[in-house]
PDB file of C-alpha atoms and ligand atoms in Angstrom:
ATOM      1  CA  UNK A   1    -118.769  46.769 -21.908  1.00  0.00           C
ATOM      2  CA  UNK A   2    -121.077  49.800 -21.968  1.00  0.00           C
ATOM      3  CA  UNK A   3    -120.134  50.271 -25.615  1.00  0.00           C
ATOM      4  CA  UNK A   4    -121.697  46.923 -26.469  1.00  0.00           C
ATOM      5  CA  UNK A   5    -124.879  47.882 -24.652  1.00  0.00           C
ATOM      6  CA  UNK A   6    -125.125  51.168 -26.555  1.00  0.00           C
ATOM      7  CA  UNK A   7    -124.444  49.428 -29.838  1.00  0.00           C
ATOM      8  CA  UNK A   8    -127.227  46.976 -29.074  1.00  0.00           C
ATOM      9  CA  UNK A   9    -129.628  49.732 -28.132  1.00  0.00           C
ATOM     10  CA  UNK A  10    -128.965  51.797 -31.240  1.00  0.00           C
ATOM     11  CA  UNK A  11    -129.323  48.717 -33.425  1.00  0.00           C
ATOM     12  CA  UNK A  12    -132.670  48.054 -31.807  1.00  0.00           C
ATOM     13  CA  UNK A  13    -133.690  51.649 -32.505  1.00  0.00           C
ATOM     14  CA  UNK A  14    -132.686  51.369 -36.160  1.00  0.00           C
ATOM     15  CA  UNK A  15    -134.550  48.084 -36.601  1.00  0.00           C
ATOM     16  CA  UNK A  16    -137.618  49.592 -34.961  1.00  0.00           C
ATOM     17  CA  UNK A  17    -137.417  52.638 -37.203  1.00  0.00           C
ATOM     18  CA  UNK A  18    -137.086  50.591 -40.389  1.00  0.00           C
ATOM     19  CA  UNK A  19    -140.003  48.415 -39.310  1.00  0.00           C
ATOM     20  CA  UNK A  20    -142.163  51.506 -38.798  1.00  0.00           C
ATOM     21  CA  UNK A  21    -141.301  52.879 -42.205  1.00  0.00           C
ATOM     22  CA  UNK A  22    -141.970  49.541 -43.887  1.00  0.00           C
ATOM     23  CA  UNK A  23    -145.274  49.149 -42.090  1.00  0.00           C
ATOM     24  CA  UNK A  24    -146.265  52.632 -43.188  1.00  0.00           C
ATOM     25  CA  UNK A  25    -145.429  51.844 -46.787  1.00  0.00           C
ATOM     26  CA  UNK A  26    -147.491  48.670 -47.051  1.00  0.00           C
ATOM     27  CA  UNK A  27    -150.176  49.668 -44.574  1.00  0.00           C
ATOM     28  CA  UNK A  28    -151.722  52.418 -46.662  1.00  0.00           C
ATOM     29  CA  UNK A  29    -152.686  51.135 -50.092  1.00  0.00           C
ATOM     30  CA  UNK A  30    -154.141  53.680 -52.477  1.00  0.00           C
ATOM     31  CA  UNK A  31    -157.130  52.176 -54.231  1.00  0.00           C
ATOM     32  CA  UNK A  32    -158.869  53.807 -57.133  1.00  0.00           C
ATOM     33  CA  UNK A  33    -160.724  52.836 -60.255  1.00  0.00           C
ATOM     34  CA  UNK A  34    -159.609  52.843 -63.847  1.00  0.00           C
ATOM     35  CA  UNK A  35    -160.759  55.930 -65.637  1.00  0.00           C
ATOM     36  CA  UNK A  36    -160.719  58.367 -62.731  1.00  0.00           C
ATOM     37  CA  UNK A  37    -157.846  60.030 -64.492  1.00  0.00           C
ATOM     38  CA  UNK A  38    -155.179  59.061 -66.958  1.00  0.00           C
ATOM     39  CA  UNK A  39    -152.764  57.355 -64.671  1.00  0.00           C
ATOM     40  CA  UNK A  40    -154.140  55.995 -61.439  1.00  0.00           C
ATOM     41  CA  UNK A  41    -152.280  54.406 -58.580  1.00  0.00           C
ATOM     42  CA  UNK A  42    -153.556  50.995 -57.637  1.00  0.00           C
ATOM     43  CA  UNK A  43    -151.247  48.404 -56.097  1.00  0.00           C
ATOM     44  CA  UNK A  44    -153.638  45.642 -57.081  1.00  0.00           C
ATOM     45  CA  UNK A  45    -154.443  46.816 -60.584  1.00  0.00           C
ATOM     46  CA  UNK A  46    -154.530  43.297 -61.966  1.00  0.00           C
ATOM     47  CA  UNK A  47    -156.393  41.628 -59.103  1.00  0.00           C
ATOM     48  CA  UNK A  48    -158.952  44.405 -58.771  1.00  0.00           C
ATOM     49  CA  UNK A  49    -159.869  44.568 -62.422  1.00  0.00           C
ATOM     50  CA  UNK A  50    -161.116  41.335 -63.963  1.00  0.00           C
ATOM     51  CA  UNK A  51    -160.444  42.866 -67.376  1.00  0.00           C
ATOM     52  CA  UNK A  52    -156.766  42.209 -66.774  1.00  0.00           C
ATOM     53  CA  UNK A  53    -157.339  38.598 -65.759  1.00  0.00           C
ATOM     54  CA  UNK A  54    -158.189  37.788 -69.360  1.00  0.00           C
ATOM     55  CA  UNK A  55    -156.810  40.813 -71.175  1.00  0.00           C
ATOM     56  CA  UNK A  56    -158.360  41.637 -74.523  1.00  0.00           C
ATOM     57  CA  UNK A  57    -160.373  44.053 -76.599  1.00  0.00           C
ATOM     58  CA  UNK A  58    -163.930  45.145 -75.827  1.00  0.00           C
ATOM     59  CA  UNK A  59    -166.355  47.209 -77.862  1.00  0.00           C
ATOM     60  CA  UNK A  60    -167.479  50.100 -75.683  1.00  0.00           C
ATOM     61  CA  UNK A  61    -169.348  52.314 -78.128  1.00  0.00           C
ATOM     62  CA  UNK A  62    -170.048  53.168 -81.728  1.00  0.00           C
ATOM     63  CA  UNK A  63    -166.563  52.630 -83.254  1.00  0.00           C
ATOM     64  CA  UNK A  64    -164.983  52.829 -79.815  1.00  0.00           C
ATOM     65  CA  UNK A  65    -162.978  50.052 -78.242  1.00  0.00           C
ATOM     66  CA  UNK A  66    -161.146  49.414 -74.998  1.00  0.00           C
ATOM     67  CA  UNK A  67    -158.008  47.283 -75.065  1.00  0.00           C
ATOM     68  CA  UNK A  68    -156.768  45.820 -71.799  1.00  0.00           C
ATOM     69  CA  UNK A  69    -153.104  44.948 -71.984  1.00  0.00           C
ATOM     70  CA  UNK A  70    -150.801  43.335 -69.452  1.00  0.00           C
ATOM     71  CA  UNK A  71    -147.069  43.794 -69.819  1.00  0.00           C
ATOM     72  CA  UNK A  72    -144.860  41.222 -68.153  1.00  0.00           C
ATOM     73  CA  UNK A  73    -141.341  39.852 -68.545  1.00  0.00           C
ATOM     74  CA  UNK A  74    -141.076  39.557 -71.521  1.00  0.00           C
ATOM     75  CA  UNK A  75    -144.315  39.857 -73.448  1.00  0.00           C
ATOM     76  CA  UNK A  76    -147.489  41.823 -73.949  1.00  0.00           C
ATOM     77  CA  UNK A  77    -150.834  40.107 -73.463  1.00  0.00           C
ATOM     78  CA  UNK A  78    -152.852  39.606 -75.523  1.00  0.00           C
ATOM     79  CA  UNK A  79    -150.597  39.058 -78.512  1.00  0.00           C
ATOM     80  CA  UNK A  80    -151.729  40.079 -81.020  1.00  0.00           C
ATOM     81  CA  UNK A  81    -154.082  42.870 -79.978  1.00  0.00           C
ATOM     82  CA  UNK A  82    -156.738  42.936 -82.691  1.00  0.00           C
ATOM     83  CA  UNK A  83    -158.865  46.037 -83.340  1.00  0.00           C
ATOM     84  CA  UNK A  84    -160.996  47.163 -86.286  1.00  0.00           C
ATOM     85  CA  UNK A  85    -159.842  50.001 -88.548  1.00  0.00           C
ATOM     86  CA  UNK A  86    -161.400  53.487 -88.352  1.00  0.00           C
ATOM     87  CA  UNK A  87    -162.057  53.337 -84.640  1.00  0.00           C
ATOM     88  CA  UNK A  88    -160.924  55.018 -81.470  1.00  0.00           C
ATOM     89  CA  UNK A  89    -159.157  52.660 -79.114  1.00  0.00           C
ATOM     90  CA  UNK A  90    -158.366  53.367 -75.483  1.00  0.00           C
ATOM     91  CA  UNK A  91    -155.530  51.226 -74.211  1.00  0.00           C
ATOM     92  CA  UNK A  92    -155.410  50.396 -70.513  1.00  0.00           C
ATOM     93  CA  UNK A  93    -151.978  49.026 -69.799  1.00  0.00           C
ATOM     94  CA  UNK A  94    -150.611  47.659 -66.560  1.00  0.00           C
ATOM     95  CA  UNK A  95    -147.638  45.575 -65.538  1.00  0.00           C
ATOM     96  CA  UNK A  96    -147.598  42.230 -63.782  1.00  0.00           C
ATOM     97  CA  UNK A  97    -144.046  42.624 -62.519  1.00  0.00           C
ATOM     98  CA  UNK A  98    -141.580  45.442 -63.214  1.00  0.00           C
ATOM     99  CA  UNK A  99    -141.611  48.748 -65.078  1.00  0.00           C
ATOM    100  CA  UNK A 100    -142.064  48.298 -68.819  1.00  0.00           C
ATOM    101  CA  UNK A 101    -142.704  50.545 -71.784  1.00  0.00           C
ATOM    102  CA  UNK A 102    -145.531  50.319 -74.313  1.00  0.00           C
ATOM    103  CA  UNK A 103    -144.863  51.898 -77.661  1.00  0.00           C
ATOM    104  CA  UNK A 104    -146.712  51.323 -80.919  1.00  0.00           C
ATOM    105  CA  UNK A 105    -144.032  51.605 -83.595  1.00  0.00           C
ATOM    106  CA  UNK A 106    -144.592  54.364 -86.114  1.00  0.00           C
ATOM    107  CA  UNK A 107    -147.179  56.188 -83.965  1.00  0.00           C
ATOM    108  CA  UNK A 108    -146.980  58.538 -81.022  1.00  0.00           C
ATOM    109  CA  UNK A 109    -148.784  55.989 -78.825  1.00  0.00           C
ATOM    110  CA  UNK A 110    -146.266  55.462 -76.105  1.00  0.00           C
ATOM    111  CA  UNK A 111    -146.374  55.198 -72.337  1.00  0.00           C
ATOM    112  CA  UNK A 112    -144.514  53.872 -69.357  1.00  0.00           C
ATOM    113  CA  UNK A 113    -146.113  50.849 -67.701  1.00  0.00           C
ATOM    114  CA  UNK A 114    -145.710  50.763 -63.945  1.00  0.00           C
ATOM    115  CA  UNK A 115    -146.795  47.883 -61.707  1.00  0.00           C
ATOM    116  CA  UNK A 116    -149.724  49.012 -59.604  1.00  0.00           C
ATOM    117  CA  UNK A 117    -150.750  51.700 -62.060  1.00  0.00           C
ATOM    118  CA  UNK A 118    -152.998  51.668 -65.085  1.00  0.00           C
ATOM    119  CA  UNK A 119    -151.703  53.748 -67.961  1.00  0.00           C
ATOM    120  CA  UNK A 120    -154.468  54.974 -70.232  1.00  0.00           C
ATOM    121  CA  UNK A 121    -154.006  56.229 -73.759  1.00  0.00           C
ATOM    122  CA  UNK A 122    -156.535  56.859 -76.488  1.00  0.00           C
ATOM    123  CA  UNK A 123    -155.502  56.398 -80.091  1.00  0.00           C
ATOM    124  CA  UNK A 124    -157.270  56.965 -83.406  1.00  0.00           C
ATOM    125  CA  UNK A 125    -156.869  53.788 -85.419  1.00  0.00           C
ATOM    126  CA  UNK A 126    -157.316  54.374 -89.135  1.00  0.00           C
ATOM    127  CA  UNK A 127    -155.407  52.190 -91.558  1.00  0.00           C
ATOM    128  CA  UNK A 128    -155.545  48.403 -91.502  1.00  0.00           C
ATOM    129  CA  UNK A 129    -152.194  46.740 -91.044  1.00  0.00           C
ATOM    130  CA  UNK A 130    -149.809  45.282 -88.555  1.00  0.00           C
ATOM    131  CA  UNK A 131    -148.035  47.535 -86.112  1.00  0.00           C
ATOM    132  CA  UNK A 132    -145.233  46.380 -83.873  1.00  0.00           C
ATOM    133  CA  UNK A 133    -145.351  47.071 -80.160  1.00  0.00           C
ATOM    134  CA  UNK A 134    -142.094  47.378 -78.277  1.00  0.00           C
ATOM    135  CA  UNK A 135    -141.033  47.798 -74.696  1.00  0.00           C
ATOM    136  CA  UNK A 136    -138.884  50.896 -74.394  1.00  0.00           C
ATOM    137  CA  UNK A 137    -137.968  50.689 -70.717  1.00  0.00           C
ATOM    138  CA  UNK A 138    -135.196  48.331 -69.671  1.00  0.00           C
ATOM    139  CA  UNK A 139    -136.936  45.535 -67.784  1.00  0.00           C
ATOM    140  CA  UNK A 140    -134.465  42.690 -67.566  1.00  0.00           C
ATOM    141  CA  UNK A 141    -132.397  40.390 -69.717  1.00  0.00           C
ATOM    142  CA  UNK A 142    -135.246  39.725 -72.152  1.00  0.00           C
ATOM    143  CA  UNK A 143    -136.018  43.421 -72.664  1.00  0.00           C
ATOM    144  CA  UNK A 144    -134.666  43.635 -76.191  1.00  0.00           C
ATOM    145  CA  UNK A 145    -136.933  40.826 -77.334  1.00  0.00           C
ATOM    146  CA  UNK A 146    -140.059  42.124 -75.608  1.00  0.00           C
ATOM    147  CA  UNK A 147    -142.428  42.777 -78.477  1.00  0.00           C
ATOM    148  CA  UNK A 148    -146.096  42.598 -79.272  1.00  0.00           C
ATOM    149  CA  UNK A 149    -148.315  43.112 -82.259  1.00  0.00           C
ATOM    150  CA  UNK A 150    -151.246  45.416 -82.931  1.00  0.00           C
ATOM    151  CA  UNK A 151    -153.362  44.060 -85.763  1.00  0.00           C
ATOM    152  CA  UNK A 152    -155.764  46.514 -87.370  1.00  0.00           C
ATOM    153  CA  UNK A 153    -158.308  44.633 -89.461  1.00  0.00           C
TER     154      UNK A 153
HETATM  155 CU1  LIG B   1    -140.328  45.162 -70.844  1.00  0.00          CU
HETATM  156 CU2  LIG B   1    -138.331  46.237 -71.494  1.00  0.00          CU
END
């Protein structure tokens, strides 16, 4: 019956160890602000930045715009994203759930979108038109239909 005791003890050890690791993982959130660098870690990206609560486009300078975009299963918000032609647009993209992709079709604007992180990419927007946005990271059974629209007016 000693075997049972040892089994119980080692199980207890394993449970304790896992609990420690888990506590360590959630106990030390890394908080930082958008714009510190290109790709910042922030487990509460959406909650901490009101811009993502009502995602949209903001004028931030002479012909400069900021576009806040939330990717979630299986859409991009806002949809469409509307920006004026002949401007420079910085996209701040985060995810509300799982890893997504953000790719503006026909351009090299393309990034991974990771929950808890804000991906930042700056794009010169010249010609008016409609540009498709697609998710290029598998994100679930609706992945293939996950599309958005960038409208340049
Ligand atoms: Cu979102 Cu694939």
